[in-house]
Coordinates of C-alpha atoms (C1' of nucleotides) in Angstrom, one line a residue:
Chain N
M1303 CA 29.7 125.1 10.2
L1304 CA 31.6 123.2 7.6
T1305 CA 33.0 126.5 6.2
D1306 CA 36.8 126.0 6.6
L1307 CA 37.4 123.0 8.6
N1308 CA 40.8 122.5 7.0
I1309 CA 40.0 120.9 3.8
N1310 CA 43.2 122.6 2.9
D1311 CA 45.5 124.1 5.3
E1312 CA 48.9 122.6 4.4
Q1313 CA 50.3 122.2 7.6
E1314 CA 54.0 122.0 6.9
L1315 CA 55.1 118.7 8.5
T1316 CA 58.6 117.6 8.6
A1317 CA 59.5 114.2 7.3
R1318 CA 60.1 113.0 10.9
Q1319 CA 56.6 114.3 12.0
Q1320 CA 55.1 112.6 8.9
A1321 CA 56.7 109.4 9.9
V1322 CA 55.1 109.6 13.5
L1323 CA 51.8 110.2 12.0
D1324 CA 52.2 107.3 9.7
A1325 CA 53.0 105.1 12.9
V1326 CA 49.9 106.5 14.4
L1327 CA 48.0 105.3 11.3
G1328 CA 49.3 101.8 11.7
L1329 CA 48.5 101.6 15.1
L1330 CA 45.0 103.0 14.5
V1331 CA 44.5 100.3 12.1
E1332 CA 45.7 97.6 14.4
E1333 CA 44.2 98.8 17.8
G1334 CA 41.6 101.4 17.1
D1335 CA 40.9 104.3 19.4
A1336 CA 42.6 102.1 22.1
L1337 CA 46.1 103.3 21.1
T1338 CA 48.0 104.9 24.0
M1339 CA 50.6 107.6 23.8
T1340 CA 53.2 105.1 25.0
A1341 CA 52.5 102.9 22.2
V1342 CA 52.9 105.6 19.6
A1343 CA 56.1 106.8 21.1
R1344 CA 57.4 103.2 21.1
R1345 CA 56.3 102.5 17.6
A1346 CA 57.5 105.8 16.2
S1347 CA 60.8 105.5 18.2
C1348 CA 60.4 109.0 19.7
S1349 CA 59.7 110.2 23.2
K1350 CA 56.3 111.0 24.5
E1351 CA 57.8 114.5 25.4
T1352 CA 58.2 115.1 21.8
L1353 CA 54.7 113.9 20.9
Y1354 CA 53.3 116.6 23.4
K1355 CA 55.6 119.3 22.1
W1356 CA 54.5 118.6 18.3
F1357 CA 50.9 117.9 18.8
G1358 CA 49.8 119.3 22.1
D1359 CA 47.9 116.4 23.3
R1360 CA 46.2 113.2 22.3
D1361 CA 43.4 114.7 20.5
G1362 CA 45.8 117.2 18.5
L1363 CA 47.9 113.9 17.4
L1364 CA 44.8 112.3 16.4
T1365 CA 43.6 115.4 14.5
A1366 CA 46.9 115.7 12.8
T1367 CA 46.7 112.2 11.8
V1368 CA 43.5 112.5 10.1
Q1369 CA 44.4 115.6 8.2
W1370 CA 47.8 114.0 7.2
Q1371 CA 45.8 111.1 5.9
A1372 CA 43.1 113.2 4.1
S1373 CA 46.1 115.2 2.5
K1374 CA 47.4 111.9 1.0
V1375 CA 44.0 111.0 -0.7
R1376 CA 43.2 114.0 -2.9
A1377 CA 42.6 112.7 -6.2
G1378 CA 43.0 114.3 -9.7
N1379 CA 40.3 116.0 -11.5
Y1380 CA 38.6 115.3 -14.9
D1381 CA 38.2 116.9 -18.2
L1382 CA 35.0 118.7 -18.1
Q1383 CA 35.3 120.0 -21.8
H1384 CA 34.5 117.5 -24.5
L1385 CA 32.2 115.6 -22.4
D1386 CA 30.4 112.9 -24.3
A1387 CA 28.3 109.9 -23.0
A1388 CA 31.3 107.6 -23.1
A1389 CA 33.4 110.1 -21.2
L1390 CA 30.7 110.9 -18.7
R1391 CA 30.3 107.2 -17.9
D1392 CA 34.0 106.7 -17.7
S1393 CA 34.3 109.4 -15.1
L1394 CA 31.6 108.5 -13.1
E1395 CA 32.8 105.0 -12.9
G1396 CA 36.1 106.3 -12.0
F1397 CA 34.8 108.4 -9.2
G1398 CA 32.8 105.4 -7.9
A1399 CA 35.6 103.1 -8.0
N1400 CA 37.8 105.4 -6.3
W1401 CA 35.4 106.1 -3.6
L1402 CA 34.7 102.4 -3.0
Q1403 CA 38.4 102.0 -2.8
V1404 CA 38.8 104.5 -0.1
I1405 CA 36.1 103.6 2.1
S1406 CA 37.0 99.9 2.0
S1407 CA 40.5 100.5 2.9
S1408 CA 41.5 99.5 6.4
T1409 CA 43.0 103.0 7.0
S1410 CA 39.8 104.7 6.1
V1411 CA 37.8 102.2 8.3
A1412 CA 40.0 102.8 11.4
L1413 CA 40.0 106.6 11.0
N1414 CA 36.3 106.8 10.5
R1415 CA 35.7 104.5 13.4
V1416 CA 37.8 106.9 15.7
A1417 CA 35.9 109.8 14.2
V1418 CA 32.6 108.3 15.0
S1419 CA 33.7 107.4 18.5
H1420 CA 34.7 111.1 19.2
A1421 CA 31.6 112.5 17.5
G1422 CA 29.7 110.7 20.1
S1423 CA 31.5 111.9 23.2
G1424 CA 31.8 115.5 21.5
K1425 CA 35.3 115.5 22.8
S1426 CA 36.8 116.7 19.4
S1427 CA 36.0 117.7 15.9
L1428 CA 37.4 114.6 14.4
G1429 CA 33.9 113.9 12.9
Q1430 CA 33.7 117.2 11.1
I1431 CA 37.0 116.8 9.9
V1432 CA 36.5 113.5 8.3
L1433 CA 33.1 114.6 7.0
A1434 CA 34.6 117.6 5.4
N1435 CA 37.4 115.6 3.8
G1436 CA 35.2 112.7 2.9
R1437 CA 31.6 113.0 2.1
F1438 CA 31.6 116.6 1.4
A1439 CA 34.9 116.8 -0.5
I1440 CA 33.9 114.3 -3.0
G1441 CA 30.5 116.0 -3.3
E1442 CA 32.3 119.2 -4.3
R1443 CA 34.6 117.1 -6.6
L1444 CA 31.7 115.3 -8.2
K1445 CA 29.1 118.0 -8.7
P1446 CA 31.1 120.0 -11.5
L1447 CA 31.0 116.8 -13.4
L1448 CA 27.4 116.2 -13.0
E1449 CA 26.5 119.8 -14.0
A1450 CA 28.8 119.6 -16.8
G1451 CA 26.9 116.6 -17.8
R1452 CA 23.8 118.3 -17.6
A1453 CA 25.0 121.3 -19.6
A1454 CA 26.2 118.8 -22.3
G1455 CA 22.6 117.5 -22.4
L1456 CA 23.6 114.1 -21.1
L1457 CA 21.9 114.3 -17.7
A1458 CA 18.6 115.8 -16.6
F1459 CA 18.1 116.7 -13.0
E1460 CA 17.2 119.9 -11.0
D1461 CA 18.9 119.5 -7.7
T1462 CA 22.6 118.8 -7.9
E1463 CA 23.0 117.9 -4.4
A1464 CA 20.2 115.4 -4.6
A1465 CA 21.6 113.8 -7.7
F1466 CA 24.9 113.6 -6.1
R1467 CA 23.4 111.9 -3.0
T1468 CA 21.6 109.2 -5.1
F1469 CA 24.9 108.5 -7.0
F1470 CA 26.5 108.3 -3.4
G1471 CA 23.9 105.9 -2.2
L1472 CA 23.9 103.6 -5.4
V1473 CA 27.8 103.4 -5.2
G1474 CA 28.1 102.8 -1.3
R1475 CA 25.0 101.0 -0.5
D1476 CA 25.8 99.3 2.9
V1477 CA 29.4 99.0 2.4
Q1478 CA 30.6 101.5 4.7
I1479 CA 28.3 100.7 7.7
R1480 CA 29.0 97.2 7.4
L1481 CA 32.8 97.8 7.5
L1482 CA 32.6 100.0 10.2
L1483 CA 30.6 97.6 12.4
G1484 CA 33.2 94.9 11.7
D1485 CA 31.5 92.8 9.0
A1486 CA 34.0 90.7 7.2
L1487 CA 33.3 92.3 3.9
T1488 CA 36.2 92.3 1.4
L1489 CA 36.1 94.3 -2.0
G1490 CA 38.5 93.2 -4.6
A1491 CA 39.6 95.3 -7.4
A1492 CA 37.4 93.4 -9.7
E1493 CA 34.3 93.6 -7.4
I1494 CA 34.8 97.4 -7.1
A1495 CA 35.0 97.9 -10.7
R1496 CA 31.8 96.0 -11.2
D1497 CA 30.2 97.8 -8.3
A1498 CA 31.2 101.1 -9.7
A1499 CA 29.9 100.0 -13.1
R1500 CA 26.6 98.9 -11.9
A1501 CA 26.0 102.1 -9.9
T1502 CA 27.0 104.2 -13.0
Q1503 CA 24.4 102.3 -15.2
Q1504 CA 21.8 102.8 -12.5
F1505 CA 22.5 106.4 -12.1
L1506 CA 22.3 106.9 -15.8
S1507 CA 19.1 104.9 -16.0
L1508 CA 17.6 107.4 -13.5
F1509 CA 19.2 110.7 -14.7
G1510 CA 20.4 110.1 -18.2
T1511 CA 18.9 111.5 -21.3
E1512 CA 18.1 109.8 -24.6
T1513 CA 21.8 109.9 -25.6
S1514 CA 23.3 108.7 -22.5
R1515 CA 20.7 106.3 -20.9
P1516 CA 21.7 102.7 -21.3
K1517 CA 19.5 100.9 -23.6
A1518 CA 19.5 97.6 -21.8
R1519 CA 18.3 96.9 -18.2
F1520 CA 20.9 95.5 -16.0
V1521 CA 19.0 92.4 -14.9
Chain V
M42 CA 29.2 84.2 11.4
L43 CA 26.0 85.9 11.6
T44 CA 24.0 82.6 12.2
D45 CA 22.4 83.1 15.5
L46 CA 23.6 86.3 16.9
N47 CA 20.6 86.7 19.1
I48 CA 18.3 88.2 16.5
N49 CA 15.8 86.5 18.8
D50 CA 16.5 85.2 22.1
E51 CA 13.8 86.7 24.2
Q52 CA 15.9 87.3 27.4
E53 CA 13.3 87.6 30.0
L54 CA 13.9 90.9 31.6
T55 CA 12.3 92.1 34.8
A56 CA 10.6 95.6 34.6
R57 CA 13.3 97.0 36.8
Q58 CA 16.0 95.6 34.5
Q59 CA 14.3 97.1 31.6
A60 CA 14.3 100.4 33.4
V61 CA 17.9 100.2 34.0
L62 CA 18.7 99.5 30.4
D63 CA 16.5 102.4 29.5
A64 CA 18.5 104.5 31.7
V65 CA 21.7 103.2 29.8
L66 CA 20.0 104.2 26.6
G67 CA 19.6 107.7 27.8
L68 CA 23.1 108.0 28.9
L69 CA 24.3 106.6 25.9
V70 CA 22.6 109.3 23.9
E71 CA 23.9 111.9 26.1
E72 CA 27.4 110.9 26.7
G73 CA 28.1 108.1 24.3
D74 CA 30.6 105.4 25.1
A75 CA 31.9 107.6 27.8
L76 CA 29.2 106.5 30.1
T77 CA 30.5 105.2 33.4
M78 CA 29.3 102.4 35.6
T79 CA 28.8 104.8 38.4
A80 CA 26.8 107.1 36.1
V81 CA 24.5 104.3 35.1
A82 CA 24.0 103.3 38.8
R83 CA 23.1 106.7 39.7
R84 CA 20.7 107.4 36.9
A85 CA 19.0 104.3 37.4
S86 CA 18.8 104.6 41.1
C87 CA 20.5 101.2 41.6
S88 CA 23.9 99.9 43.1
K89 CA 26.8 99.1 40.9
E90 CA 26.8 95.6 42.8
T91 CA 23.3 95.1 41.2
L92 CA 24.6 96.1 37.8
Y93 CA 27.4 93.6 38.0
K94 CA 25.1 90.7 39.3
W95 CA 22.6 91.4 36.7
F96 CA 24.9 91.9 33.6
G97 CA 28.2 90.6 34.4
D98 CA 30.6 93.5 33.5
R99 CA 30.4 96.7 31.5
D100 CA 30.3 94.9 28.3
G101 CA 27.4 92.7 29.2
L102 CA 25.4 95.8 30.3
L103 CA 25.9 97.3 26.7
T104 CA 25.3 94.2 25.1
A105 CA 21.9 93.7 26.9
T106 CA 21.2 97.5 26.1
V107 CA 21.7 96.9 22.5
Q108 CA 19.5 93.7 22.5
W109 CA 17.0 95.4 24.5
Q110 CA 16.6 98.3 22.1
A111 CA 16.5 95.9 19.2
S112 CA 13.8 93.9 20.6
K113 CA 11.8 97.2 20.9
V114 CA 12.1 97.9 17.1
R115 CA 10.8 94.9 15.5
A116 CA 8.2 96.1 13.0
G117 CA 5.2 94.3 11.7
N118 CA 5.0 92.5 8.4
Y119 CA 3.3 93.1 5.4
D120 CA 0.8 91.3 3.4
L121 CA 2.5 89.5 0.6
Q122 CA -0.8 88.1 -0.9
H123 CA -3.0 90.3 -3.2
L124 CA 0.2 92.3 -4.2
D125 CA -0.5 94.9 -6.8
A126 CA 1.5 97.7 -8.0
A127 CA 0.0 100.3 -5.5
A128 CA 0.4 97.8 -2.5
L129 CA 3.9 97.2 -3.6
R130 CA 4.9 100.9 -3.7
D131 CA 3.2 101.4 -0.4
S132 CA 4.9 98.5 1.4
L133 CA 8.3 99.9 -0.1
E134 CA 7.7 103.4 1.1
G135 CA 6.8 102.1 4.5
F136 CA 9.9 100.0 4.6
G137 CA 12.0 103.1 3.7
A138 CA 10.3 105.5 5.8
N139 CA 10.7 103.1 9.0
W140 CA 14.2 102.7 8.2
L141 CA 15.0 106.4 7.9
Q142 CA 13.2 107.0 11.1
V143 CA 15.2 104.3 12.8
I144 CA 18.5 105.4 11.8
S145 CA 18.0 109.1 12.2
S146 CA 16.8 108.6 15.8
S147 CA 19.3 109.6 18.5
T148 CA 19.2 106.2 20.1
S149 CA 20.1 104.5 16.9
V150 CA 22.9 106.9 16.3
A151 CA 24.3 106.5 19.8
L152 CA 24.1 102.7 19.7
N153 CA 25.8 102.4 16.4
R154 CA 28.5 104.7 17.6
V155 CA 29.2 102.4 20.4
A156 CA 29.2 99.5 18.3
V157 CA 31.5 101.0 15.8
S158 CA 33.8 101.9 18.5
H159 CA 33.9 98.4 20.0
A160 CA 34.2 96.8 16.6
G161 CA 37.4 98.7 16.1
S162 CA 38.9 97.5 19.4
G163 CA 37.5 94.0 18.8
K164 CA 36.7 94.1 22.5
S165 CA 33.2 92.9 22.0
S166 CA 30.6 91.6 19.5
L167 CA 28.5 94.5 19.6
G168 CA 29.1 95.3 16.0
Q169 CA 28.0 92.1 15.0
I170 CA 24.9 92.4 17.1
V171 CA 23.9 95.6 15.7
L172 CA 24.6 94.5 12.1
A173 CA 22.4 91.3 12.8
N174 CA 19.6 93.4 14.2
G175 CA 19.9 96.3 11.9
R176 CA 21.1 96.1 8.2
F177 CA 20.6 92.3 8.1
A178 CA 17.4 92.0 9.9
I179 CA 15.7 94.4 7.6
G180 CA 17.2 92.6 4.6
E181 CA 15.5 89.4 5.7
R182 CA 12.2 91.4 6.2
L183 CA 12.5 93.1 2.8
K184 CA 13.5 90.3 0.7
P185 CA 10.1 88.2 0.9
L186 CA 8.4 91.4 -0.3
L187 CA 10.8 91.8 -3.2
E188 CA 10.3 88.2 -4.1
A189 CA 6.7 88.4 -3.7
G190 CA 6.8 91.4 -6.1
R191 CA 8.8 89.4 -8.7
A192 CA 6.4 86.6 -8.4
A193 CA 3.5 88.9 -9.0
G194 CA 5.3 90.2 -12.2
L195 CA 5.8 93.6 -10.7
L196 CA 9.5 93.3 -10.2
A197 CA 12.3 92.2 -12.4
F198 CA 15.8 91.1 -11.0
E199 CA 17.9 88.3 -10.6
D200 CA 19.8 88.7 -7.5
T201 CA 17.4 89.4 -4.4
E202 CA 20.3 90.5 -2.2
A203 CA 21.6 92.9 -4.9
A204 CA 18.2 94.3 -5.3
F205 CA 17.8 94.9 -1.6
R206 CA 21.2 96.5 -1.3
T207 CA 20.3 98.9 -4.0
F208 CA 17.1 99.8 -2.2
F209 CA 19.1 100.3 0.9
G210 CA 21.4 102.6 -0.7
L211 CA 18.7 104.7 -2.4
V212 CA 16.9 105.1 0.9
G213 CA 19.9 105.7 3.2
R214 CA 22.3 107.6 0.9
D215 CA 24.7 109.5 3.1
V216 CA 22.2 109.7 6.0
Q217 CA 23.8 107.2 8.4
I218 CA 27.4 108.0 7.9
R219 CA 26.8 111.8 8.3
L220 CA 24.8 111.3 11.5
L221 CA 27.4 109.0 12.8
L222 CA 30.1 111.5 12.2
G223 CA 28.1 114.3 13.9
D224 CA 26.6 116.2 11.2
A225 CA 23.7 118.3 12.3
L226 CA 21.3 116.5 9.9
T227 CA 17.7 116.5 11.1
L228 CA 15.1 114.5 9.3
G229 CA 11.4 115.5 9.9
A230 CA 8.4 113.3 9.3
A231 CA 7.6 115.1 6.1
E232 CA 11.3 114.8 4.8
I233 CA 11.3 111.1 5.6
A234 CA 8.1 110.6 3.8
R235 CA 9.4 112.4 0.8
D236 CA 12.7 110.6 0.8
A237 CA 11.0 107.1 1.0
A238 CA 8.9 108.1 -1.8
R239 CA 11.8 109.2 -4.0
A240 CA 13.8 106.2 -3.1
T241 CA 10.8 103.9 -4.1
Q242 CA 10.2 105.7 -7.2
Q243 CA 13.8 105.4 -8.1
F244 CA 13.8 101.7 -7.2
L245 CA 10.9 101.0 -9.3
S246 CA 12.3 102.9 -12.2
L247 CA 15.3 100.5 -11.9
F248 CA 13.6 97.1 -11.2
G249 CA 10.0 97.8 -11.9
T250 CA 8.0 96.0 -14.9
E251 CA 5.8 97.7 -17.4
T252 CA 3.0 97.4 -14.7
S253 CA 4.7 99.0 -11.8
R254 CA 7.3 101.2 -13.3
P255 CA 6.5 105.0 -12.9
K256 CA 5.4 106.7 -16.2
A257 CA 7.1 110.1 -15.2
R258 CA 10.6 110.6 -14.3
F259 CA 11.2 112.4 -10.9
V260 CA 13.0 115.4 -12.2
Chain X
dT1339 C1' 7.6 88.5 64.2
dG1340 C1' 12.0 87.2 62.8
dA1341 C1' 15.1 85.3 59.4
dG1342 C1' 16.8 85.8 55.0
dA1343 C1' 17.3 87.6 50.4
dG1344 C1' 17.6 91.2 47.5
dC1345 C1' 19.0 95.7 46.7
dC1346 C1' 20.8 100.7 47.7
dG1347 C1' 24.4 103.8 48.7
dT1348 C1' 29.1 104.3 49.3
dA1349 C1' 33.7 103.6 50.5
dC1350 C1' 37.5 101.1 48.6
dC1351 C1' 41.0 98.9 45.6
dG1352 C1' 43.8 98.2 41.7
dT1353 C1' 45.1 99.4 37.1
dA1354 C1' 45.8 101.8 33.0
dC1355 C1' 46.8 105.8 30.8
dG1356 C1' 47.3 110.9 29.9
dT1357 C1' 50.7 114.0 31.0
dT1358 C1' 54.8 115.9 33.1
dA1359 C1' 59.7 115.8 34.5
dC1360 C1' 64.3 114.5 33.9
dG1361 C1' 68.8 112.6 32.9
dG1362 C1' 71.5 111.3 28.7
dT1363 C1' 72.7 111.6 24.0
dT1364 C1' 73.3 113.6 19.4
dC1365 C1' 74.2 117.4 16.4
dG1366 C1' 74.8 122.2 14.5
dG1367 C1' 77.1 126.5 15.3
dC1368 C1' 81.0 129.2 17.3
Chain R
dG254 C1' 86.3 121.6 22.1
dC255 C1' 82.1 124.0 24.2
dC256 C1' 77.2 125.4 24.3
dG257 C1' 72.7 125.1 23.6
dA258 C1' 68.8 123.0 21.4
dA259 C1' 66.2 119.2 20.0
dC260 C1' 65.2 114.7 21.1
dC261 C1' 65.1 109.8 23.1
dG262 C1' 64.1 106.6 26.9
dT263 C1' 62.1 106.1 31.1
dA264 C1' 60.4 107.1 35.6
dA265 C1' 57.0 109.4 38.1
dC266 C1' 52.4 111.8 39.0
dG267 C1' 47.4 112.3 39.3
dT268 C1' 43.2 110.8 38.1
dA269 C1' 39.5 108.1 36.3
dC270 C1' 37.2 104.3 36.3
dG271 C1' 36.1 99.1 36.3
dG272 C1' 35.1 96.2 39.6
dT273 C1' 34.4 94.6 44.8
dA274 C1' 33.1 94.8 49.7
dC275 C1' 30.1 96.0 53.1
dG276 C1' 26.7 98.4 56.2
dG277 C1' 22.0 99.2 56.3
dC278 C1' 17.1 99.2 54.6
dT279 C1' 12.9 96.9 52.9
dC280 C1' 10.1 93.2 51.6
dT281 C1' 8.6 88.4 51.6
dC282 C1' 7.4 84.4 53.7
dA283 C1' 7.2 81.0 57.2

DNA sequence: TGAGAGCCGTACCGTACGTTACGGTTCGGC
DNA sequence: GCCGAACCGTAACGTACGGTACGGCTCTCA
């Protein structure tokens, strides 16, 4: 299923095409799936004929937009050597904060909404693409860190996937569903940092070893 | 905001009207937001004129459907007296299992998808209604249990809301977003029970006191 | 039994939007 | 300067669907 849903097929887009997709992103944030091809053409100052020539149809345009946004989000990796308790904690906090920042951005909310809608009508694979570039992509990025932590004797778990999913739950909690459903939840930088620290602390309480487990409880 | 978004305004629906709304639920599961008024009328063996007379417009029909479904989900409450460690654990597991069952049902997935779509276009308050009857309703139902557990010396936390959100995250993890995005994730009864037990165990590890905290770690 | 209300089935209307077609403009190559 | 390609702006087409109107059927109640 999720084999090669274009996590990485660098489609070469001209600057002009990227500008068009950025216009789509903007409209998506403002109007959601209700955006019309006419509106896109107007916003991007291009003709509808060009849109169809470049992207095939409305669905192709949205797909290209999702992949374009995904290609912008790729984050850097971490140093898996020299892992001690402090470095592990910092990396986990970094992951958590980055993830919270992504899912709480208006762009992510808008794209996820569109993908969810389309997953309902089965009229495209936007949902799969978003999953592959979101939930599963960070899973693949985080798991090496977890396993390095285990190898260093800092974490104890059997199932890497299960451990990751727990971390995912501790970080995200109800944030994404609330935002998707339109709750007026705003996450500032300070709040994100605090949440990521809390989630990390909880995760280490659950999966840490003597050397990495927090001494104090977090109230 | 969320003050009185009809968590409970028992709209008296005739049996016929309920049958119509059940038809809408079925169509929603099958076709998502793409359902047409004509399709509803055909499925429910009623005329479009009747649909409009009863529910006003398409939006009113969907709103009534969401509220009708919500009214079916209300679960029973728990015994907050005589709370010991075992009873607390059982209640938490029951909550978790019930919640997992709800969010993994095709009906819930379909309704949440529709609500998410509409939240994007801002064309109705379906999102708020789903939030009020979903995430926030279970919050209000679970918090008394958490506070009773604290009063009985079985739990230790300061912020009830924060404790609830952690439980929410531990139970749901990535399930809801994956289902909404169309991942082929199926939760059987056994899996739900196991997940609820794991989440409860983890929650008690984090917030339990000497008398309720699990002795063993969960691998 | 007959009048009226409620509802079914269907035809109809208006509109919005995806898609296509086309005339006009710019620009690089010869 | 001329040609063709690419692209812009806009008009036009076809369709799908929300919403309305209407004729006919059934059931209730006086």
